[in-house]
Every structure is written in C-alpha cells, then in structure tokens.
PDB file of C-alpha atoms in Angstrom:
ATOM      1  CA  MET A  19      85.246  56.764 133.136  1.00  0.00           C
ATOM      2  CA  ILE A  20      87.865  58.834 131.327  1.00  0.00           C
ATOM      3  CA  PRO A  21      87.019  62.541 130.885  1.00  0.00           C
ATOM      4  CA  ALA A  22      86.668  63.747 127.314  1.00  0.00           C
ATOM      5  CA  VAL A  23      89.551  65.845 126.083  1.00  0.00           C
ATOM      6  CA  ASN A  24      88.996  68.257 123.259  1.00  0.00           C
ATOM      7  CA  HIS A  25      91.980  68.200 121.019  1.00  0.00           C
ATOM      8  CA  VAL A  26      92.691  68.255 117.348  1.00  0.00           C
ATOM      9  CA  VAL A  27      94.789  65.582 115.762  1.00  0.00           C
ATOM     10  CA  LEU A  28      96.762  67.007 112.873  1.00  0.00           C
ATOM     11  CA  GLN A  29      97.988  64.919 110.052  1.00  0.00           C
ATOM     12  CA  PRO A  30     101.683  65.114 109.317  1.00  0.00           C
ATOM     13  CA  GLY A  31     102.384  67.961 106.919  1.00  0.00           C
ATOM     14  CA  PHE A  32      99.036  69.647 107.585  1.00  0.00           C
ATOM     15  CA  ASP A  33      99.347  73.335 108.351  1.00  0.00           C
ATOM     16  CA  PRO A  34      96.016  74.986 109.252  1.00  0.00           C
ATOM     17  CA  ASP A  35      97.415  78.380 108.247  1.00  0.00           C
ATOM     18  CA  PRO A  36      99.565  77.699 105.159  1.00  0.00           C
ATOM     19  CA  GLY A  37     100.451  81.348 104.604  1.00  0.00           C
ATOM     20  CA  GLY A  38     101.831  81.605 108.093  1.00  0.00           C
ATOM     21  CA  LEU A  39      99.680  84.660 108.831  1.00  0.00           C
ATOM     22  CA  ASP A  40      96.410  84.784 110.631  1.00  0.00           C
ATOM     23  CA  VAL A  41      93.490  86.245 108.670  1.00  0.00           C
ATOM     24  CA  ALA A  42      92.403  88.366 111.631  1.00  0.00           C
ATOM     25  CA  VAL A  43      95.863  89.904 111.879  1.00  0.00           C
ATOM     26  CA  ASN A  44      95.838  90.676 108.153  1.00  0.00           C
ATOM     27  CA  LEU A  45      92.406  92.312 108.308  1.00  0.00           C
ATOM     28  CA  GLY A  46      93.281  94.214 111.471  1.00  0.00           C
ATOM     29  CA  SER A  47      96.524  95.579 110.092  1.00  0.00           C
ATOM     30  CA  SER A  48      94.859  96.507 106.794  1.00  0.00           C
ATOM     31  CA  ALA A  49      92.058  98.296 108.647  1.00  0.00           C
ATOM     32  CA  GLY A  50      94.563 100.138 110.833  1.00  0.00           C
ATOM     33  CA  SER A  51      96.574 101.131 107.796  1.00  0.00           C
ATOM     34  CA  ALA A  52      93.445 102.376 105.992  1.00  0.00           C
ATOM     35  CA  PHE A  53      92.398 104.361 109.074  1.00  0.00           C
ATOM     36  CA  LEU A  54      95.819 105.976 109.514  1.00  0.00           C
ATOM     37  CA  THR A  55      96.265 106.724 105.819  1.00  0.00           C
ATOM     38  CA  THR A  56      92.916 108.495 105.620  1.00  0.00           C
ATOM     39  CA  LEU A  57      93.605 110.355 108.860  1.00  0.00           C
ATOM     40  CA  VAL A  58      97.114 111.527 107.900  1.00  0.00           C
ATOM     41  CA  VAL A  59      96.384 112.357 104.247  1.00  0.00           C
ATOM     42  CA  GLY A  60      93.163 114.109 105.261  1.00  0.00           C
ATOM     43  CA  ALA A  61      94.924 116.174 107.927  1.00  0.00           C
ATOM     44  CA  ILE A  62      97.597 117.241 105.431  1.00  0.00           C
ATOM     45  CA  MET A  63      95.000 118.132 102.800  1.00  0.00           C
ATOM     46  CA  ILE A  64      92.902 120.117 105.249  1.00  0.00           C
ATOM     47  CA  ALA A  65      95.962 121.982 106.523  1.00  0.00           C
ATOM     48  CA  LEU A  66      97.461 122.751 103.103  1.00  0.00           C
ATOM     49  CA  ALA A  67      94.493 122.982 100.722  1.00  0.00           C
ATOM     50  CA  PRO A  68      91.116 123.192 102.465  1.00  0.00           C
ATOM     51  CA  ASP A  69      89.410 124.964  99.544  1.00  0.00           C
ATOM     52  CA  TYR A  70      90.644 122.367  97.031  1.00  0.00           C
ATOM     53  CA  THR A  71      89.510 119.586  99.363  1.00  0.00           C
ATOM     54  CA  ARG A  72      86.061 121.117  99.715  1.00  0.00           C
ATOM     55  CA  ARG A  73      85.741 121.587  95.895  1.00  0.00           C
ATOM     56  CA  LYS A  74      86.696 117.965  95.205  1.00  0.00           C
ATOM     57  CA  MET A  75      84.274 116.750  97.878  1.00  0.00           C
ATOM     58  CA  GLU A  76      81.524 118.651  96.070  1.00  0.00           C
ATOM     59  CA  THR A  77      82.601 117.116  92.766  1.00  0.00           C
ATOM     60  CA  VAL A  78      82.290 113.621  94.238  1.00  0.00           C
ATOM     61  CA  ARG A  79      78.884 114.368  95.739  1.00  0.00           C
ATOM     62  CA  GLU A  80      77.479 116.017  92.595  1.00  0.00           C
ATOM     63  CA  ASP A  81      78.666 113.372  90.110  1.00  0.00           C
ATOM     64  CA  VAL A  82      79.360 110.123  91.942  1.00  0.00           C
ATOM     65  CA  VAL A  83      78.876 107.801  88.974  1.00  0.00           C
ATOM     66  CA  GLY A  84      80.860 109.969  86.565  1.00  0.00           C
ATOM     67  CA  SER A  85      83.721 110.321  89.043  1.00  0.00           C
ATOM     68  CA  PHE A  86      83.694 106.570  89.721  1.00  0.00           C
ATOM     69  CA  VAL A  87      83.760 105.622  86.033  1.00  0.00           C
ATOM     70  CA  TYR A  88      86.453 108.205  85.297  1.00  0.00           C
ATOM     71  CA  GLY A  89      88.537 106.924  88.211  1.00  0.00           C
ATOM     72  CA  LEU A  90      88.076 103.260  87.296  1.00  0.00           C
ATOM     73  CA  VAL A  91      88.990 103.784  83.630  1.00  0.00           C
ATOM     74  CA  LEU A  92      92.051 105.851  84.521  1.00  0.00           C
ATOM     75  CA  LEU A  93      93.148 103.326  87.138  1.00  0.00           C
ATOM     76  CA  LEU A  94      92.944 100.498  84.616  1.00  0.00           C
ATOM     77  CA  ALA A  95      94.845 102.600  82.067  1.00  0.00           C
ATOM     78  CA  LEU A  96      97.532 103.387  84.650  1.00  0.00           C
ATOM     79  CA  VAL A  97      97.901  99.698  85.523  1.00  0.00           C
ATOM     80  CA  VAL A  98      98.265  98.745  81.853  1.00  0.00           C
ATOM     81  CA  VAL A  99     100.786 101.532  81.170  1.00  0.00           C
ATOM     82  CA  THR A 100     102.779 100.674  84.298  1.00  0.00           C
ATOM     83  CA  VAL A 101     102.930  96.974  83.387  1.00  0.00           C
ATOM     84  CA  LEU A 102     103.924  97.757  79.802  1.00  0.00           C
ATOM     85  CA  LEU A 103     106.638 100.112  81.020  1.00  0.00           C
ATOM     86  CA  ALA A 104     107.891  97.563  83.549  1.00  0.00           C
ATOM     87  CA  VAL A 105     108.403  94.982  80.797  1.00  0.00           C
ATOM     88  CA  THR A 106     111.300  96.963  79.393  1.00  0.00           C
ATOM     89  CA  ILE A 107     114.428  97.750  81.372  1.00  0.00           C
ATOM     90  CA  ILE A 108     114.336 101.431  80.431  1.00  0.00           C
ATOM     91  CA  GLY A 109     110.611 101.610  81.231  1.00  0.00           C
ATOM     92  CA  ILE A 110     111.134 100.446  84.818  1.00  0.00           C
ATOM     93  CA  VAL A 111     112.743 103.808  85.520  1.00  0.00           C
ATOM     94  CA  LEU A 112     109.431 105.420  84.534  1.00  0.00           C
ATOM     95  CA  ALA A 113     107.101 102.714  85.888  1.00  0.00           C
ATOM     96  CA  ILE A 114     108.223 102.996  89.510  1.00  0.00           C
ATOM     97  CA  PRO A 115     107.652 106.769  89.871  1.00  0.00           C
ATOM     98  CA  LEU A 116     104.380 106.452  87.943  1.00  0.00           C
ATOM     99  CA  ALA A 117     103.145 103.753  90.332  1.00  0.00           C
ATOM    100  CA  LEU A 118     104.200 105.805  93.364  1.00  0.00           C
ATOM    101  CA  LEU A 119     102.462 108.914  92.017  1.00  0.00           C
ATOM    102  CA  ALA A 120      99.307 106.911  91.245  1.00  0.00           C
ATOM    103  CA  SER A 121      99.328 105.541  94.810  1.00  0.00           C
ATOM    104  CA  LEU A 122      99.626 109.034  96.247  1.00  0.00           C
ATOM    105  CA  VAL A 123      96.813 110.370  94.053  1.00  0.00           C
ATOM    106  CA  TRP A 124      94.702 107.336  95.015  1.00  0.00           C
ATOM    107  CA  ALA A 125      95.232 108.111  98.723  1.00  0.00           C
ATOM    108  CA  VAL A 126      94.213 111.744  98.158  1.00  0.00           C
ATOM    109  CA  GLY A 127      91.165 110.712  96.120  1.00  0.00           C
ATOM    110  CA  ALA A 128      90.034 108.061  98.595  1.00  0.00           C
ATOM    111  CA  THR A 129      90.346 110.553 101.431  1.00  0.00           C
ATOM    112  CA  ILE A 130      88.235 113.058  99.495  1.00  0.00           C
ATOM    113  CA  GLY A 131      85.594 110.394  98.872  1.00  0.00           C
ATOM    114  CA  TYR A 132      85.449 109.433 102.544  1.00  0.00           C
ATOM    115  CA  LEU A 133      85.365 113.071 103.655  1.00  0.00           C
ATOM    116  CA  ALA A 134      82.415 113.688 101.328  1.00  0.00           C
ATOM    117  CA  ILE A 135      80.513 110.785 102.886  1.00  0.00           C
ATOM    118  CA  ALA A 136      81.497 111.716 106.441  1.00  0.00           C
ATOM    119  CA  GLU A 137      80.414 115.306 105.966  1.00  0.00           C
ATOM    120  CA  ARG A 138      76.975 114.120 104.864  1.00  0.00           C
ATOM    121  CA  LEU A 139      76.723 111.838 107.887  1.00  0.00           C
ATOM    122  CA  VAL A 140      77.730 114.294 110.616  1.00  0.00           C
ATOM    123  CA  LYS A 141      76.660 117.622 109.049  1.00  0.00           C
ATOM    124  CA  PRO A 142      79.354 119.730 110.756  1.00  0.00           C
ATOM    125  CA  ALA A 143      79.670 123.508 110.949  1.00  0.00           C
ATOM    126  CA  PRO A 144      81.087 125.047 107.730  1.00  0.00           C
ATOM    127  CA  ASP A 145      84.710 125.165 108.891  1.00  0.00           C
ATOM    128  CA  GLU A 146      84.605 122.110 111.159  1.00  0.00           C
ATOM    129  CA  TRP A 147      87.008 119.437 109.905  1.00  0.00           C
ATOM    130  CA  LEU A 148      87.988 117.300 112.905  1.00  0.00           C
ATOM    131  CA  VAL A 149      84.793 115.281 113.301  1.00  0.00           C
ATOM    132  CA  PRO A 150      84.334 114.590 109.567  1.00  0.00           C
ATOM    133  CA  LEU A 151      88.016 113.594 109.326  1.00  0.00           C
ATOM    134  CA  LEU A 152      87.719 111.140 112.218  1.00  0.00           C
ATOM    135  CA  VAL A 153      84.463 109.723 110.819  1.00  0.00           C
ATOM    136  CA  ALA A 154      86.038 109.380 107.347  1.00  0.00           C
ATOM    137  CA  ALA A 155      89.058 107.545 108.745  1.00  0.00           C
ATOM    138  CA  GLY A 156      86.807 105.351 110.882  1.00  0.00           C
ATOM    139  CA  LEU A 157      84.595 104.483 107.911  1.00  0.00           C
ATOM    140  CA  ASN A 158      87.581 103.472 105.818  1.00  0.00           C
ATOM    141  CA  GLY A 159      89.034 101.358 108.608  1.00  0.00           C
ATOM    142  CA  LEU A 160      85.723  99.673 109.401  1.00  0.00           C
ATOM    143  CA  LEU A 161      84.964  98.895 105.766  1.00  0.00           C
ATOM    144  CA  VAL A 162      88.368  97.294 105.295  1.00  0.00           C
ATOM    145  CA  LEU A 163      87.980  95.406 108.589  1.00  0.00           C
ATOM    146  CA  THR A 164      84.832  93.684 107.348  1.00  0.00           C
ATOM    147  CA  GLY A 165      86.685  92.126 104.422  1.00  0.00           C
ATOM    148  CA  ILE A 166      83.834  92.440 101.943  1.00  0.00           C
ATOM    149  CA  GLY A 167      83.771  96.171 102.692  1.00  0.00           C
ATOM    150  CA  GLY A 168      87.037  96.369 100.776  1.00  0.00           C
ATOM    151  CA  ILE A 169      84.985  96.354  97.584  1.00  0.00           C
ATOM    152  CA  VAL A 170      82.948  99.337  98.798  1.00  0.00           C
ATOM    153  CA  SER A 171      86.160 101.004  99.930  1.00  0.00           C
ATOM    154  CA  PHE A 172      87.616 100.496  96.453  1.00  0.00           C
ATOM    155  CA  CYS A 173      84.547 102.099  94.856  1.00  0.00           C
ATOM    156  CA  ILE A 174      84.764 105.124  97.157  1.00  0.00           C
ATOM    157  CA  GLY A 175      88.469 105.442  96.366  1.00  0.00           C
ATOM    158  CA  ALA A 176      87.789 105.201  92.631  1.00  0.00           C
ATOM    159  CA  ALA A 177      85.203 107.989  92.829  1.00  0.00           C
ATOM    160  CA  GLY A 178      87.636 110.258  94.664  1.00  0.00           C
ATOM    161  CA  PHE A 179      90.487 109.274  92.339  1.00  0.00           C
ATOM    162  CA  GLY A 180      88.308 110.179  89.357  1.00  0.00           C
ATOM    163  CA  ALA A 181      87.360 113.538  90.886  1.00  0.00           C
ATOM    164  CA  VAL A 182      91.032 114.428  91.456  1.00  0.00           C
ATOM    165  CA  LEU A 183      92.241 113.327  88.014  1.00  0.00           C
ATOM    166  CA  ARG A 184      89.295 114.891  86.211  1.00  0.00           C
ATOM    167  CA  ASP A 185      90.476 118.253  87.517  1.00  0.00           C
ATOM    168  CA  TRP A 186      93.968 117.651  86.085  1.00  0.00           C
ATOM    169  CA  LEU A 187      92.996 116.083  82.765  1.00  0.00           C
ATOM    170  CA  ASP A 188      89.968 118.128  81.696  1.00  0.00           C
TER     171      ASP A 188
END
C-alpha cells in the first residue's frame, strides 16, 4: 500500500496569490502602522498641546454623531477638491500639499478619537496619559488587524477629524 501524500497540484499559470503579497502580511503591516501612527502622533500631541487634546476629546465624546458627520462631509469635499485640482497641471502644485495636510489632520483627529475612547475604558487619573495612549494605539491596531474593524476605525477617525476641523472652520 502506498502512503497518502497531501499535495496540491497547480494548473499551469495558476497563482494562488495573484497580487504577490500575503493577506496576513498586509493586515499585520497595516495594523502595525496604525498602532505606531496613533502612538507617535498621540505622544507628540500630549507633549505639545495637552489642553487642546483634552478639549477635542471632550468634543468627540459630547457630540459623536455631529463630529462624525462633519468629518465625513469635509473628507468627501477634500477628496473632490483634491481630485479636481489634480486634473490640471497647475492644480497639482496645490493638490499635493492639500492631500498631505489632510492626511496629517486625519492622523491627529483619529488619535483624538481613539484617546477619547481609551480614556473612557481605563478611567485614568486626570493627568495620566501613558495608559490611555497605549490603549488607544492598541485599539487602532487591533481594529485594523481584524480587517472588518477598518470600517469602525474609519468612523472613529472621521469623528476625530470632524472635531479638529470644526474648531478651525466654525
């Protein structure tokens, strides 16, 4: 009797991973990037502007839906404006800095949103920032790691983005 051998016979031209990248590696690197971004941006914000950070966290907690809608509408408007600017050669000069600035503001807003959630979860002392910052970064990384949590992560980022921009535009 011949022992059974488990093997997969591939058809010529069949590539089980057509993109050349493993899904687990993509999710893992995205989760690590989300964790580090929240950790670094949060540490900078806490060091440079702790009062501003605390005020924006309160804004997110007090008006979650309003901040989310404001952030979502402004994000869509920024995408449309950036695309319209990028269509023209002269507009590209404006579109690139606008996109970079929007990305930076998004990172700040998402960090504020995660800090607001983390603070509710761990209930730290009034001037305690380390534990909420680590929990916020961990939440962002874990949500992105799940794949479907990216949608929740986007919503949290939109709420924080809206809270930050509402302060500038109102």
